[in-house]
Amino acid sequence: MSVQLEVQLIAVVVAVACALPGVFLVLRGMAMMSDAISHTVLLGIVLAFFLVGDLDSPLLIVGAALMGVLTVTLVELLNQTQLVKQDAAIGLVFPALFSVAVILISRFARGVHLDVDAVLLGELAFAPFDRVQFWGLDVPIALAVMGGILVLNGLFIGLFYKELKLATFDPALAAALGFSPVLLHYGLMTLVSVTAVGAFDAVGSVLVVALMITPPATAYLLTNRLSHMLGLSAVIGAGSALAGYWLARLLDANIAGSMATMTGAIFLVTFLLAPERGIVAILRRRQRQRWEFAQAALTIHLLHHEDSPQADEECRVDHLGEHLRWQRPFADEVVRLARRHGLVTQDNGRLYLTDKGRQTVQDAIVR
Amino acid sequence: MTERRFAIEVEDLTLAYQDKPVLWDIDLHVPEGILMAIVGPNGAGKTTLIKTILGLLKPAAGRITIYGKPFVAQRKLVAYVPQRGSVDWDFPTNVLDVVMMGRYGRLGWVKWPGREDRELAMEALRKVGMANFAHRQISQLSGGQQQRTFLARALVQDAQIYFMDEPFQGVDATTERAIIQLLKELRAAGKTVVVVHHDLQTVSEYFDWVTLLNVRRIASGPVSQVFTEENLRLTYGGKVAFLSKTAVSQSTPDTLQPASSGG
C-alpha cells in the first residue's frame, strides 16, 4: 500500500473512531468534557512514561485512560460541591492537569519524542513511518492502534447500545431498572480517554475535539434516529478525513488541520441547508406560517362579523387595514392568497367566506 | 376490613440534603390494589419520596420494602413514570422506541429487544390511544402525547406497582380522562398505583387512598377518612382558602372539573 493511501486510511479510521463515542457526548451535553480529557490524558501519558521509561509501551494508554477518568471524577466532585458550575469546573481541572504535564515534559523529558507541538497538532503525514509487524503484516503503528480503538468503540457501543440510549435519554429510569448510569458514564468516559490518546499522535489533542464533536453535531441536524446518527456521524467523519487530506495536499498544509476544517465546513453547510432543521428551512417555514396565520386571522375576522349589522363595513377589503391594523400591501397579499386557496371570495370589494374558509376557521380555533 | 398485603412499606424514613431535612421520619403502609395520591405543597418532598423508594436517592435513615423485600430484589415488580420534563424530548428517537425502553428491565444487559417486545409496545400504545404515533419523532409530540408515551412505557414493564410523578401536569382534559381510566383499569387488575398529584379538587374523584405530605407524613389512609379539612390545613398551613369546597365532608364530585388544560 502506498504511503498516501495509508495516510488516508489512518485519517478515516481516526475520524470514525472519534465520531462514535462523540455521538453520546453531544447527546449528553458533554462536548466540552472531550476537550478537557483530550488535554489531561497527556499527564497520564507522561506519568506512565516516567514509570515504565518506554514511549511505545501500551501502559501509556492505560495511564492516559486512568487520567481521563480522573478528570471526569474531579470535575464532577467540584461540581457537586455546588460552589462551581460544571463549565467552570472543567475550566479549572483541565488546565491544572495539563499544565503539570507541560512542566514535567519541559523539565524532565526534553529530548524525548514528546514535544508540546506534536501533542497539540499531531502530524499525520509522518504516521506511516513508524511501523509495526502485526499478524505478519507490516502496518503503521498509528493504523494498528487506531484500528484497535475503533473495534473497541464499535464493540462497546454495539454491546451496550440500548443501555447507553436509555441512560442518555432517561437516567432515572435506567437507574430504576438496574442499569447503572454511573457505570455506563465512566465506561463511556474511559472510551473517550482511550480514543483521545490514540488519536493524539495522528491529529493532536485540539483537533481530536473537532473530530469527536463536529460530525455528531452535524448528524444531529440530519436525522431523528440514534442509530442513523451514529452511522451518519461515521460517514461524515470519514468524508471530512478524505476531503481534508486532499485539501492539505492542495494547500501543502497540515493534514489534521485540514480535516478539522472540513468537519467545520460540512457542519456549516448542514446548519444552513439541512432539510428540516437547517436555518434556511426554518426561515422559510416561519415565513409560510406567517402567511398561513394571517389567512386564518382573516377568515376568523370574516366569520365573526358576517352576521353583524356592520358586516358590509367590516368585511370590505379596503377596511381591513383599519380593523386588523394591517398595512395595505400586506392585507392585499393576504386576500390574494386566501382567494387563491379558495378560503374567501370577493364581490365588489366585499369579502365572503367559502365553505373551505369556514373549515379553516374551525381547524384554527381547535388548534 | 379483611387483612390486605402491603405492597409498599416505609418505616422511619429520613432524608436530608446536607443539613436540610426533606423527609422526616416517614411511615407509610400502602396496601395492594389501591390507587393512591401523594399530595402536599411545593417542596414537601413528594418526588423525593418516590425517588427514595425507587433507590434513586439514598436515605439518611429508615427502611423501605416492596412486598417485604428491598427494592433491589424487586425491581421487576415496579414501574416508574418520571416527570415529563425530566428528559430531553429532542433526543433522536421515536415513540415506539421510547415505549420499548420499558422492556429493557426484563431484557437485562446486552440483549436486544425482539419482535415480542415490539408487539407489546404496540399493544401498550393502542391502550393509550397512540398507535398512530408509533413512528412519530418524539420532539413533535404535544404535552399530552408525551405523557401517554411515558404511560405506555410503564405499561410494557408489566409491573405490580406503578409510581407516577405528576402524570396530569400540563396535559389536556382528554388525556387526563384517558390516564385516569387507565389507572382505574390497573387497579381493577390488582395493581397498586402511586401518583404524585397536584390538584386537590380531583383527589376524591380519582383516588381511593391518599397520603398528605409536608416533609413529615401528615396523614395516610382511605380518602374518605383522611382527606379532611383538618389534615389539609395541617399539610398546607393556612394558605388554602378553597379547602371547604375540596375536603371530603362537602365534596360534590359531579361539579368537579379537570383542572388543567392546554399542552
XYZ file of C-alpha atoms in Angstrom:
630
model
C 0.000 0.000 0.000
C 1.323 3.417 -0.895
C 2.126 5.978 1.776
C -0.638 8.272 0.512
C -3.226 5.531 0.775
C -2.013 4.630 4.263
C -2.295 8.223 5.444
C -5.845 8.419 4.127
C -6.756 5.109 5.718
C -5.400 6.234 9.096
C -7.278 9.526 8.760
C -10.560 7.700 8.084
C -10.059 5.228 10.943
C -9.226 8.056 13.376
C -12.256 10.080 12.295
C -14.698 7.179 12.620
C -13.226 6.040 15.956
C -13.691 9.591 17.314
C -17.182 10.136 15.885
C -18.778 7.091 17.536
C -18.308 8.000 21.234
C -18.734 11.650 20.197
C -22.409 10.979 19.425
C -23.076 10.237 23.087
C -21.000 13.209 24.261
C -23.110 15.526 22.108
C -26.419 13.998 23.231
C -25.385 14.210 26.890
C -24.401 17.848 26.594
C -20.804 16.943 27.465
C -18.971 18.174 24.389
C -16.512 20.240 26.389
C -15.601 17.236 28.516
C -13.888 15.789 25.437
C -11.783 18.940 25.259
C -10.724 18.506 28.865
C -9.997 14.792 28.508
C -8.023 15.172 25.297
C -5.656 17.517 27.134
C -5.357 15.863 30.542
C -4.564 12.429 29.075
C -1.169 13.972 28.342
C -0.429 13.944 32.069
C -1.382 10.282 32.179
C 0.994 9.558 29.324
C 3.858 11.483 30.947
C 3.392 9.839 34.348
C 3.135 6.375 32.786
C 6.261 7.146 30.743
C 8.202 8.035 33.906
C 7.026 4.773 35.393
C 7.963 2.439 32.518
C 10.561 4.546 30.668
C 9.333 3.429 27.265
C 7.357 5.626 24.862
C 5.963 2.651 22.947
C 4.604 0.804 25.961
C 0.872 0.073 25.871
C 0.843 1.041 29.563
C 0.922 4.653 28.379
C -2.613 4.208 27.074
C -3.701 2.725 30.405
C -2.199 5.709 32.235
C -3.971 8.075 29.871
C -7.298 6.326 30.290
C -6.983 6.490 34.091
C -6.175 10.196 33.869
C -9.239 10.754 31.647
C -11.478 9.085 34.201
C -9.795 11.061 36.988
C -10.527 14.256 35.061
C -14.228 13.422 34.833
C -14.287 12.474 38.518
C -12.588 15.693 39.613
C -14.943 17.798 37.501
C -17.950 16.039 38.985
C -16.660 16.317 42.557
C -16.070 20.045 42.101
C -19.495 20.381 40.568
C -21.126 18.501 43.445
C -19.809 20.977 45.998
C -22.182 23.419 44.285
C -19.534 26.098 44.671
C -18.576 25.915 40.963
C -20.733 25.252 37.948
C -19.870 22.427 35.562
C -18.327 24.548 32.789
C -16.189 26.360 35.356
C -15.212 23.022 36.919
C -13.977 21.813 33.513
C -12.113 25.084 33.069
C -10.427 24.597 36.454
C -9.488 20.939 36.245
C -8.142 20.596 32.753
C -5.624 23.462 32.655
C -4.372 22.365 36.084
C -3.635 18.800 34.992
C -2.462 19.849 31.534
C -0.038 22.448 32.873
C 1.503 19.891 35.223
C 2.090 17.692 32.178
C 3.652 20.579 30.228
C 6.005 21.397 33.127
C 7.000 17.764 33.551
C 7.763 17.382 29.858
C 9.789 20.602 29.617
C 11.702 19.866 32.824
C 12.378 16.137 32.706
C 11.574 14.790 29.312
C 13.374 17.128 26.948
C 14.869 15.279 24.061
C 12.260 12.563 24.301
C 9.811 12.498 21.424
C 7.055 14.101 23.477
C 7.097 17.723 22.490
C 4.172 20.019 23.075
C 3.666 20.981 19.411
C 3.234 17.376 18.392
C 0.763 16.893 21.207
C -1.369 19.871 20.231
C -1.364 19.417 16.480
C -0.047 15.982 15.612
C 1.377 15.141 12.217
C -0.494 12.607 10.212
C 1.910 12.785 7.295
C 4.653 11.094 9.329
C 2.399 8.362 10.723
C 3.295 5.741 8.094
C 6.997 5.885 9.039
C 6.516 4.307 12.481
C 5.726 0.734 11.589
C 4.999 -2.484 13.366
C 4.675 -6.164 12.417
C 1.111 -7.225 13.042
C -0.045 -10.760 12.225
C 2.710 -10.929 9.671
C 1.582 -7.638 8.155
C 3.794 -4.597 8.084
C 1.468 -1.739 9.116
C 1.887 1.761 10.540
C 1.651 1.776 14.344
C -0.988 4.522 14.195
C -3.180 2.336 11.980
C -2.857 -0.687 14.263
C -3.564 1.362 17.409
C -6.472 3.327 15.978
C -7.879 0.224 14.293
C -7.881 -1.489 17.684
C -9.557 1.501 19.308
C -12.169 1.651 16.536
C -13.010 -2.009 17.128
C -13.164 -1.373 20.897
C -15.520 1.590 20.429
C -17.670 -0.347 17.983
C -17.902 -3.313 20.360
C -18.738 -1.198 23.411
C -21.427 0.786 21.624
C -22.753 -2.306 19.858
C -22.996 -4.344 23.061
C -24.384 -1.595 25.259
C -26.374 0.286 22.627
C -29.717 0.028 24.391
C -28.191 0.720 27.810
C -26.368 3.827 26.520
C -29.512 5.015 24.783
C -31.632 4.618 27.919
C -29.048 6.114 30.282
C -28.629 9.096 27.956
C -32.341 9.704 27.382
C -33.688 8.932 30.866
C -31.014 8.266 33.525
C -33.607 7.958 36.295
C -35.424 5.109 34.561
C -32.109 3.481 33.699
C -31.194 3.516 37.393
C -34.615 2.253 38.475
C -34.381 -0.645 36.007
C -30.960 -1.570 37.384
C -28.730 -0.334 34.555
C -26.177 1.685 36.473
C -25.962 5.030 34.647
C -22.799 5.803 36.640
C -21.047 2.684 35.381
C -22.081 3.431 31.793
C -20.969 7.023 32.214
C -17.486 6.046 33.333
C -17.317 3.314 30.703
C -18.035 5.908 28.056
C -15.506 8.327 29.552
C -12.834 5.618 29.555
C -13.573 5.059 25.897
C -13.297 8.779 25.169
C -9.955 8.898 27.009
C -8.516 5.905 25.160
C -9.724 7.315 21.851
C -8.215 10.701 22.635
C -4.809 9.154 23.375
C -4.871 7.012 20.265
C -5.865 9.912 18.060
C -3.232 12.095 19.721
C -0.274 11.021 17.601
C -2.223 11.353 14.411
C -4.164 14.578 14.835
C -3.129 16.128 18.142
C -5.278 16.911 21.153
C -7.011 20.052 19.898
C -8.327 18.507 16.721
C -9.496 15.336 18.442
C -12.260 17.530 19.794
C -13.286 18.628 16.306
C -13.459 15.011 15.159
C -15.434 13.908 18.224
C -17.964 16.716 18.309
C -18.487 18.185 14.841
C -19.606 15.077 12.887
C -22.191 14.079 15.546
C -23.408 17.673 15.835
C -23.859 17.666 12.049
C -25.619 14.288 12.024
C -27.952 15.506 14.775
C -29.338 18.079 12.332
C -29.982 15.446 9.693
C -31.710 12.545 11.427
C -34.261 11.605 14.048
C -32.874 8.211 14.942
C -29.963 7.410 17.205
C -28.750 4.515 15.050
C -28.774 6.735 11.957
C -26.997 9.441 13.897
C -24.176 7.004 14.697
C -23.934 5.874 11.076
C -24.108 9.378 9.650
C -21.502 10.665 12.109
C -19.130 7.937 10.987
C -19.749 8.728 7.310
C -19.364 12.487 7.858
C -16.185 11.895 9.859
C -14.727 9.649 7.154
C -15.747 12.098 4.422
C -14.135 15.007 6.266
C -10.964 12.936 6.694
C -10.635 12.224 2.982
C -11.633 15.726 1.908
C -9.213 17.142 4.499
C -6.368 15.010 3.217
C -6.812 16.274 -0.355
C -7.284 19.861 0.831
C -3.990 19.568 2.714
C -2.235 18.267 -0.395
C -3.701 21.058 -2.464
C -2.601 23.730 0.011
C 0.532 21.923 1.160
C -0.765 22.314 4.737
C -1.156 20.313 7.934
C -3.452 17.334 7.317
C -5.121 17.294 10.740
C -5.922 20.996 10.456
C -7.466 20.464 7.045
C -9.540 17.539 8.340
C -10.920 19.639 11.178
C -11.621 22.462 8.739
C -13.613 20.088 6.553
C -15.726 18.882 9.502
C -16.474 22.544 10.195
C -17.308 23.247 6.552
C -19.671 20.256 6.373
C -21.313 21.379 9.597
C -21.779 24.915 8.288
C -23.398 23.734 5.064
C -25.677 21.373 7.013
C -26.505 24.059 9.562
C -27.661 26.311 6.751
C -29.256 23.806 4.376
C -30.444 20.780 6.408
C -33.883 19.802 5.058
C -35.847 20.274 8.282
C -33.613 21.804 10.914
C -31.396 23.997 8.755
C -31.546 27.763 9.146
C -32.927 28.251 5.626
C -35.657 25.649 6.164
C -36.592 27.254 9.492
C -36.790 30.736 7.991
C -38.917 29.504 5.088
C -41.192 27.644 7.476
C -41.611 30.773 9.617
C -42.400 32.824 6.541
C -45.004 30.318 5.383
C -46.508 30.133 8.863
C -46.772 33.915 8.955
C -48.876 33.968 5.785
C -50.936 30.974 6.864
C -51.617 32.610 10.201
C -52.636 35.860 8.539
C -55.079 33.983 6.316
C -56.542 32.228 9.352
C -56.866 35.572 11.113
C -58.692 36.957 8.078
C -61.158 34.064 7.972
C -61.846 34.354 11.701
C -62.458 38.071 11.315
C -64.930 37.439 8.492
C -66.752 34.732 10.445
C -67.129 36.945 13.492
C -68.643 39.773 11.542
C -70.560 38.143 8.699
C -73.881 38.239 10.549
C -73.403 41.532 12.315
C -75.135 44.724 11.181
C -71.782 46.215 10.217
C -70.851 43.172 8.110
C -70.701 45.099 4.827
C -68.445 47.622 6.512
C -66.169 45.163 8.378
C -65.700 42.746 5.504
C -64.525 45.224 2.860
C -61.030 44.770 1.521
C -60.213 48.446 1.940
C -61.288 48.382 5.609
C -59.032 45.532 6.665
C -56.223 47.963 7.318
C -58.393 49.871 9.716
C -59.857 46.858 11.572
C -56.939 44.444 11.626
C -54.201 47.090 11.688
C -52.641 45.630 8.571
C -50.655 47.674 6.067
C -52.462 47.874 2.725
C -49.913 45.845 0.678
C -49.840 43.118 3.346
C -53.651 42.976 3.507
C -53.883 42.787 -0.286
C -51.394 39.923 -0.357
C -53.281 38.027 2.372
C -56.566 38.471 0.477
C -54.882 37.365 -2.750
C -53.535 34.198 -1.043
C -56.831 33.484 0.699
C -58.703 33.804 -2.621
C -56.176 31.614 -4.376
C -56.615 28.943 -1.688
C -60.389 29.240 -2.044
C -60.956 30.465 1.507
C -62.771 33.663 0.535
C -64.486 35.133 -2.493
C -64.589 38.794 -3.367
C -67.541 40.647 -4.806
C -67.293 44.356 -5.373
C -64.698 44.868 -2.658
C -66.740 42.837 -0.139
C -65.269 39.535 1.107
C -67.320 36.376 1.680
C -66.205 33.168 3.447
C -66.372 29.982 1.417
C -67.137 26.566 2.962
C -63.462 25.782 2.853
C -62.814 29.066 4.663
C -65.241 28.076 7.402
C -63.420 24.750 7.779
C -60.122 26.640 8.124
C -61.610 28.699 10.944
C -62.729 25.524 12.730
C -59.268 23.971 12.412
C -57.543 27.153 13.549
C -59.735 27.551 16.616
C -59.454 23.899 17.687
C -55.698 24.029 17.390
C -61.814 -4.895 56.584
C -60.023 -8.067 55.588
C -56.278 -8.271 56.046
C -54.537 -6.954 52.933
C -50.949 -7.407 51.854
C -48.787 -4.321 51.895
C -47.298 -3.518 48.507
C -45.017 -0.843 49.909
C -43.830 -0.375 53.457
C -41.769 2.598 54.539
C -40.570 2.878 58.106
C -38.862 5.804 59.812
C -37.567 7.167 56.519
C -35.484 10.319 56.857
C -33.680 12.022 54.013
C -31.726 15.248 54.070
C -29.880 17.393 51.572
C -26.852 18.333 53.640
C -28.438 19.542 56.901
C -31.816 20.389 55.416
C -34.322 17.598 56.076
C -36.557 16.844 53.112
C -38.345 13.859 54.587
C -38.654 13.456 58.357
C -39.339 10.055 59.828
C -41.905 8.927 57.253
C -44.027 5.860 57.961
C -46.119 4.556 55.112
C -48.031 1.329 54.641
C -49.569 1.039 51.203
C -51.937 -1.893 50.752
C -52.014 -3.815 47.500
C -54.551 -2.889 44.818
C -55.186 0.759 45.629
C -54.944 3.984 43.690
C -53.080 6.407 45.928
C -52.344 10.104 45.564
C -49.444 11.792 47.296
C -50.339 15.442 47.826
C -48.589 18.287 49.538
C -47.269 21.801 48.838
C -44.225 22.514 46.646
C -41.056 21.325 48.336
C -42.983 18.868 50.511
C -40.785 16.003 49.321
C -43.320 14.189 47.138
C -40.919 13.446 44.266
C -38.110 12.810 46.747
C -40.234 10.180 48.500
C -40.872 8.301 45.238
C -37.249 8.544 44.170
C -36.087 7.251 47.536
C -38.433 4.281 47.378
C -37.019 3.560 43.898
C -33.471 3.604 45.235
C -32.530 6.725 43.233
C -31.756 8.698 46.386
C -30.028 7.428 49.493
C -31.918 7.884 52.758
C -30.160 9.006 55.929
C -32.215 6.539 57.921
C -35.140 4.196 57.582
C -36.279 1.014 55.911
C -38.157 0.543 52.657
C -39.606 -2.704 51.408
C -41.577 -3.738 48.334
C -43.692 -6.799 49.089
C -41.495 -7.450 52.086
C -38.118 -7.257 50.327
C -35.696 -4.438 49.488
C -36.292 -2.642 46.196
C -33.146 -4.036 44.587
C -34.583 -7.549 44.822
C -37.970 -6.437 43.487
C -37.059 -4.166 40.576
C -39.147 -6.135 38.098
C -42.301 -5.547 40.160
C -42.010 -1.787 39.903
C -42.687 0.606 37.024
C -41.775 4.276 37.129
C -43.105 7.254 35.204
C -40.830 10.240 35.886
C -41.917 13.828 35.396
C -42.359 14.573 31.717
C -39.928 17.491 31.924
C -37.110 15.310 33.262
C -35.975 14.107 29.832
C -34.760 15.744 26.626
C -37.615 15.464 24.114
C -35.243 16.451 21.302
C -33.445 13.137 21.713
C -33.222 11.444 18.305
C -35.746 8.657 18.686
C -39.406 7.853 18.035
C -42.408 6.981 20.179
C -42.229 3.205 19.703
C -38.567 3.210 20.680
C -39.249 5.116 23.902
C -42.041 2.686 24.813
C -39.736 -0.276 24.177
C -37.372 1.139 26.802
C -39.906 -0.152 29.316
C -38.927 -3.679 28.252
C -35.216 -3.169 28.906
C -35.538 -4.145 32.573
C -36.897 -7.578 31.636
C -34.287 -7.999 28.912
C -31.315 -7.302 31.167
C -27.872 -6.272 29.981
C -26.694 -6.615 26.370
C -29.744 -8.457 24.998
C -31.565 -6.597 22.216
C -35.336 -6.159 22.149
C -37.074 -8.502 19.740
C -40.368 -8.887 17.919
C -42.281 -9.793 21.070
C -41.146 -6.606 22.825
C -42.190 -4.651 19.752
C -45.645 -6.185 19.788
C -46.067 -5.495 23.499
C -45.024 -1.885 22.900
C -47.570 -1.510 20.078
C -50.225 -3.052 22.298
C -49.459 -0.532 25.042
C -49.573 2.319 22.517
C -53.019 1.150 21.403
C -54.155 1.191 25.044
C -53.153 4.831 25.455
C -54.561 5.793 22.046
C -51.168 6.495 20.492
C -50.897 3.625 17.980
C -50.905 6.070 15.062
C -47.968 7.924 16.555
C -45.648 4.919 16.913
C -43.183 6.218 14.344
C -43.535 9.892 15.207
C -40.361 11.680 16.266
C -40.759 12.458 19.979
C -39.930 16.163 19.592
C -43.162 16.554 17.611
C -45.435 15.394 20.434
C -47.732 17.618 22.465
C -47.530 17.524 26.258
C -50.456 15.117 26.486
C -48.936 12.818 23.877
C -45.602 12.830 25.697
C -47.387 11.780 28.884
C -49.265 8.993 27.075
C -45.966 7.768 25.642
C -44.486 7.612 29.134
C -47.563 5.807 30.364
C -47.292 3.220 27.592
C -43.660 2.733 28.538
C -44.718 1.991 32.119
C -47.421 -0.420 30.913
C -44.948 -2.601 28.999
C -42.954 -3.021 32.190
C -45.822 -5.271 33.261
C -45.248 -4.420 36.914
C -47.217 -4.852 40.128
C -46.631 -1.336 41.434
C -46.697 1.849 39.335
C -45.113 5.086 40.516
C -46.095 8.187 38.562
C -44.715 11.647 39.120
C -47.341 14.262 38.210
C -48.825 12.486 35.191
C -51.515 15.174 34.866
C -49.070 18.089 34.715
C -49.807 20.222 31.658
C -51.917 17.679 29.775
C -55.245 18.368 28.062
C -58.569 17.276 29.538
C -58.923 14.357 27.117
C -55.554 12.959 28.103
C -56.350 13.431 31.775
C -59.521 11.375 31.384
C -57.682 8.718 29.370
C -54.959 8.453 32.004
C -57.354 8.145 34.923
C -59.314 5.498 33.010
C -56.085 3.523 32.590
C -55.125 3.906 36.230
C -58.526 2.532 37.235
C -58.032 -0.425 34.893
C -54.670 -1.100 36.519
C -56.283 -1.052 39.935
C -59.032 -3.395 38.721
C -56.268 -5.770 37.617
C -54.952 -5.821 41.186
C -52.029 -3.437 40.627
C -51.014 -0.735 43.065
C -50.684 2.779 41.695
C -48.980 5.671 43.497
C -49.363 9.102 41.916
C -47.772 12.403 42.886
C -50.707 14.736 42.428
C -51.147 18.492 42.485
C -54.818 19.098 42.034
C -56.709 18.816 45.323
C -60.045 19.227 43.518
C -59.813 15.837 41.847
C -58.406 13.751 44.707
C -61.713 12.339 45.903
C -62.913 11.713 42.372
C -59.791 9.914 41.108
C -58.256 8.162 44.099
C -59.345 5.838 46.883
C -56.288 6.351 49.079
C -54.249 9.457 49.840
C -51.044 10.431 51.603
C -50.706 14.008 52.772
C -47.100 15.001 52.936
C -45.186 18.067 54.026
C -41.691 16.944 54.986
C -43.473 14.882 57.634
C -46.281 12.490 56.841
C -49.410 14.318 57.940
C -51.833 11.506 57.209
C -52.211 8.423 55.057
C -55.246 6.273 54.504
C -58.536 5.952 52.624
C -59.609 9.268 51.075
C -62.929 9.109 52.906
C -61.147 9.025 56.253
C -58.030 11.177 55.959
C -58.774 13.738 53.234
C -60.258 16.148 55.740
C -60.153 19.900 56.116
C -58.204 19.485 59.325
C -55.479 17.372 57.651
C -55.321 19.635 54.610
C -54.802 22.640 56.856
C -52.019 20.797 58.664
C -50.428 19.990 55.309
C -50.768 23.313 53.561
C -50.815 25.704 56.505
C -53.389 28.453 56.324
C -52.889 29.044 52.636
C -55.789 27.009 51.285
C -58.875 29.142 51.084
C -60.825 26.719 48.927
C -60.445 23.892 51.420
C -64.035 23.674 52.459
C -65.069 23.021 48.863
C -62.429 20.378 48.393
C -62.309 18.312 51.524
C -64.256 15.136 51.926
C -67.119 16.379 54.042
C -68.584 18.697 51.424
C -67.203 17.212 48.254
C -69.585 17.141 45.310
C -67.828 15.081 42.657
C -70.216 15.862 39.803
C -69.311 19.535 39.789
C -65.585 18.919 39.688
C -63.817 19.910 36.526
C -60.486 18.691 35.205
C -58.243 21.470 36.314
C -55.569 21.836 33.736
C -55.824 22.110 30.014
C -53.550 23.062 27.153
C -50.396 21.295 26.087
